[in-house]
mmCIF file of C-alpha atoms in Angstrom:
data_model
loop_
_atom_site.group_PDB
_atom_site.id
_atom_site.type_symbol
_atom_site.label_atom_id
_atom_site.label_comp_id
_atom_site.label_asym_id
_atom_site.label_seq_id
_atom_site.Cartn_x
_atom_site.Cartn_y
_atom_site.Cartn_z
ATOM 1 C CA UNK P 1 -41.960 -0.518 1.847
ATOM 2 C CA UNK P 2 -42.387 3.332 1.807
ATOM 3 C CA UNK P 3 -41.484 4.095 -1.723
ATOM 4 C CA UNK P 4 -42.592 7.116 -3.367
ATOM 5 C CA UNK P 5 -43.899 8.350 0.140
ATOM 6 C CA UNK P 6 -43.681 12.261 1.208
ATOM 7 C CA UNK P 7 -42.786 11.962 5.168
ATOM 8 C CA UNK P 8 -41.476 14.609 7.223
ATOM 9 C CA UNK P 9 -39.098 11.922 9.461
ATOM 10 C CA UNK P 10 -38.546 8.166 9.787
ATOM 11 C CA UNK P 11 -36.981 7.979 13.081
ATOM 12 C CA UNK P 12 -38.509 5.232 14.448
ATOM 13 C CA UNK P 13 -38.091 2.416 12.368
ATOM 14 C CA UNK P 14 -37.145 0.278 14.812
ATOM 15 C CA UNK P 15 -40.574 -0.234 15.566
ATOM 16 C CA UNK P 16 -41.184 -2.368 13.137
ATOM 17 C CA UNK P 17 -39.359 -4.935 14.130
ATOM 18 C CA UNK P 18 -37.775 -5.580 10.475
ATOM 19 C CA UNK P 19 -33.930 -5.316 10.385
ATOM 20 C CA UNK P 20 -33.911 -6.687 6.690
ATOM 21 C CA UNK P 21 -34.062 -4.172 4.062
ATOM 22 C CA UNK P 22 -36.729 -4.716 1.145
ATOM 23 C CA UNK P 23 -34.877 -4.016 -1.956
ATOM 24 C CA UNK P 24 -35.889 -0.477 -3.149
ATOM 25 C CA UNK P 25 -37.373 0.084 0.192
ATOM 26 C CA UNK P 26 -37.329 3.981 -0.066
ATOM 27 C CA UNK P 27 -37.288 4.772 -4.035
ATOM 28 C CA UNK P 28 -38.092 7.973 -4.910
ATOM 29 C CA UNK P 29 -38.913 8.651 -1.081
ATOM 30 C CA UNK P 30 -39.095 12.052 0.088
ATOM 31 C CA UNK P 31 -38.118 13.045 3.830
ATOM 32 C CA UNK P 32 -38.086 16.576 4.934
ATOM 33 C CA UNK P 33 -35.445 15.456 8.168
ATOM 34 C CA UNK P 34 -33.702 12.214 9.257
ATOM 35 C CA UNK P 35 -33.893 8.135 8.284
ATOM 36 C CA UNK P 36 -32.262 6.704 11.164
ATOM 37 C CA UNK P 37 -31.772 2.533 9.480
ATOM 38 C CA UNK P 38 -32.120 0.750 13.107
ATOM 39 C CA UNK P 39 -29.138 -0.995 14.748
ATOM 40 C CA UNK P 40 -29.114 -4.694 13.533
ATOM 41 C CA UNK P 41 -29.673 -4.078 9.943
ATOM 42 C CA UNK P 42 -26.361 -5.727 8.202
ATOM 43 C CA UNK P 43 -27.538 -4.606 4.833
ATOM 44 C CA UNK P 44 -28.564 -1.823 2.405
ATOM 45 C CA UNK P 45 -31.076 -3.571 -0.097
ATOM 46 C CA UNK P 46 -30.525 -2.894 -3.878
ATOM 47 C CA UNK P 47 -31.656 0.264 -4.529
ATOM 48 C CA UNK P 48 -32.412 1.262 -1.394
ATOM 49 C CA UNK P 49 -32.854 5.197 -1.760
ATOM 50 C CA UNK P 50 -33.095 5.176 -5.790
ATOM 51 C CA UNK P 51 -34.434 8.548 -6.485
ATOM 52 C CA UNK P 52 -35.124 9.261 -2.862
ATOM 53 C CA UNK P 53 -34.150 12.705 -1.082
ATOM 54 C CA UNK P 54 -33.730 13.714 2.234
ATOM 55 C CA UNK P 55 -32.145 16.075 4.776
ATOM 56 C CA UNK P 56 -30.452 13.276 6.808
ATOM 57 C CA UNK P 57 -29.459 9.468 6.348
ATOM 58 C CA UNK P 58 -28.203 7.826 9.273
ATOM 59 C CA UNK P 59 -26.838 3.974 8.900
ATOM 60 C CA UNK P 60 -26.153 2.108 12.149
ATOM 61 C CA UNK P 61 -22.600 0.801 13.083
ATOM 62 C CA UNK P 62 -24.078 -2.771 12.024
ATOM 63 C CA UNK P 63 -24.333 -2.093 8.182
ATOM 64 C CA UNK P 64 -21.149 -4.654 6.405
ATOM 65 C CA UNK P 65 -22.436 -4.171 3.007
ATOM 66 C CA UNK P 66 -23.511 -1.602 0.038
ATOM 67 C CA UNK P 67 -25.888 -3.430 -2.952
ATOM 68 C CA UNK P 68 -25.807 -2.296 -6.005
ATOM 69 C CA UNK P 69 -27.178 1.495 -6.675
ATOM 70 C CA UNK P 70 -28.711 1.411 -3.337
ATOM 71 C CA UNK P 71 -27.666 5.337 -3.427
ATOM 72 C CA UNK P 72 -27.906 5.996 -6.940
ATOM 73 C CA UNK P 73 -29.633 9.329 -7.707
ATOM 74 C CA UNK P 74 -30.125 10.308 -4.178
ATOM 75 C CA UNK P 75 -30.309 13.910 -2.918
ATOM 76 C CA UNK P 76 -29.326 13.831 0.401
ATOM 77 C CA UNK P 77 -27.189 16.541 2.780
ATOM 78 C CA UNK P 78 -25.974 14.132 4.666
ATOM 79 C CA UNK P 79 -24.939 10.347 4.849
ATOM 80 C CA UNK P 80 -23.932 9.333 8.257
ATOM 81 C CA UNK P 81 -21.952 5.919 8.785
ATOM 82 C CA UNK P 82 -21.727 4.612 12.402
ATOM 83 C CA UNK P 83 -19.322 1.921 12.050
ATOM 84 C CA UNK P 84 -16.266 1.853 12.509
ATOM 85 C CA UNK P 85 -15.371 -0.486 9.410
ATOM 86 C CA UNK P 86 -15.948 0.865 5.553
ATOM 87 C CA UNK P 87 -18.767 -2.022 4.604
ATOM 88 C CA UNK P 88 -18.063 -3.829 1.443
ATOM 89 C CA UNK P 89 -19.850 -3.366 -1.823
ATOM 90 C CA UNK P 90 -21.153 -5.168 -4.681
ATOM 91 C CA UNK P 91 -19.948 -2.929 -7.393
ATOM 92 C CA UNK P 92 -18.965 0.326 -8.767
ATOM 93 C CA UNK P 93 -22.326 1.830 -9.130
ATOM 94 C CA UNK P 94 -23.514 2.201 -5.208
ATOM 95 C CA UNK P 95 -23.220 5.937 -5.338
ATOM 96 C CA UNK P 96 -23.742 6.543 -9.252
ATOM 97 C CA UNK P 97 -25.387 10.003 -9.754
ATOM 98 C CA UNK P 98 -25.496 10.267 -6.091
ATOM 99 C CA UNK P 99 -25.982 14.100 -4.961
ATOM 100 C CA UNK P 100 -24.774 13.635 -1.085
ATOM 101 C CA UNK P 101 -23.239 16.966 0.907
ATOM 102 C CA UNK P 102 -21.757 15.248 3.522
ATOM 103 C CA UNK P 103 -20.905 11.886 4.419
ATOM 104 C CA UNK P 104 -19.991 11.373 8.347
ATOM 105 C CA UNK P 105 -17.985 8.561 9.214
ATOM 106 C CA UNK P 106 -16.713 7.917 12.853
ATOM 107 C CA UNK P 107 -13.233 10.212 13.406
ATOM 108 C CA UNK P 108 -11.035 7.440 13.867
ATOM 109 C CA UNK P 109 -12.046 5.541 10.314
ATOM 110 C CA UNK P 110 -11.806 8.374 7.973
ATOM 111 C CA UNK P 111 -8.921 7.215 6.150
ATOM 112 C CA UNK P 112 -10.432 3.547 6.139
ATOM 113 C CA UNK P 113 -13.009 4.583 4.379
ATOM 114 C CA UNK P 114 -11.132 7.120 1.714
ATOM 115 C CA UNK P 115 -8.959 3.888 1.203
ATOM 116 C CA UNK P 116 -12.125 1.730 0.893
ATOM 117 C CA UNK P 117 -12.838 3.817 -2.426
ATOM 118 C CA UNK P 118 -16.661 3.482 -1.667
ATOM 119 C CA UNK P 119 -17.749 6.816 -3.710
ATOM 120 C CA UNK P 120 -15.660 7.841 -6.119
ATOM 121 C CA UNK P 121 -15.648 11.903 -6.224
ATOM 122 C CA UNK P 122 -17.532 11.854 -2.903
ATOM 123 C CA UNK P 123 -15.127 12.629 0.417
ATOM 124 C CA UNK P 124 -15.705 11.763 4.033
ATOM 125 C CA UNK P 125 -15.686 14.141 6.839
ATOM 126 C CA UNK P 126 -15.236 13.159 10.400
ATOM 127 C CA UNK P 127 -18.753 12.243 12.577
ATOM 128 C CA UNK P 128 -17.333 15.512 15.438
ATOM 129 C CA UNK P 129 -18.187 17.881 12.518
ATOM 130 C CA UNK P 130 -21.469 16.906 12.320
ATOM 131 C CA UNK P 131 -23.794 19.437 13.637
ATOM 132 C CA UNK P 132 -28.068 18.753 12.768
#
């Protein structure tokens, strides 16, 4: 879909319409600010954001499930979750040799998703702290 693009933001992916994720949709992607995933998409495609970097990855409180390495190798600052439930993965390998900062995750489900055990060696910080 937009892999190996240079962009400075994807904000407005809503406008096209698609709420299913392409596997690999942003591989090797770079983004100088924020992709904001559009409310409705239940999914992050297989690698996703392989290779990709950006300042700002923001997932909508719809998302229920991580494919495999769909974060592997990603440079990112931060990872923002919206909803309120930790969303299930496939594997072990959703965050391999991920390089994230910060992940956000609503205030009230920060120990849900520590206990989820999503990223191993990664923590989760409550969604007040973040500040763009």
């Amino acid at each position: 879909m937009f892999r190996g693009g240079s962009f400075k933001s994807l904000k407005e992916l809503g406008l096209f319409g698609k709420i299913i994720m392409d596997n690999r949709a942003f591989e090797q992607t770079k983004v100088e600010g924020l992709i904001v995933i559009p409310e409705g998409c239940k999914e992050i495609s297989s690698g996703a954001f392989l290779g990709a970097s950006a300042k700002t990855i923001e997932l909508p409180s719809t998302i229920s499930f991580l494919n495999g390495n769909c974060f592997q190798n990603v440079r990112v600052d931060n990872l923002i979750f919206h909803g309120s439930k930790p969303p299930r993965i496939q594997g072990y390998w959703e965050f391999m040799y991920a390089n994230i900062k910060h992940i956000y995750v609503p205030d009230e489900s920060v120990n849900a998703y520590r206990l989820a055990n999503l990223a191993q060696g990664l923590g989760f910080e409550p969604l007040s702290e973040y500040h763009p």
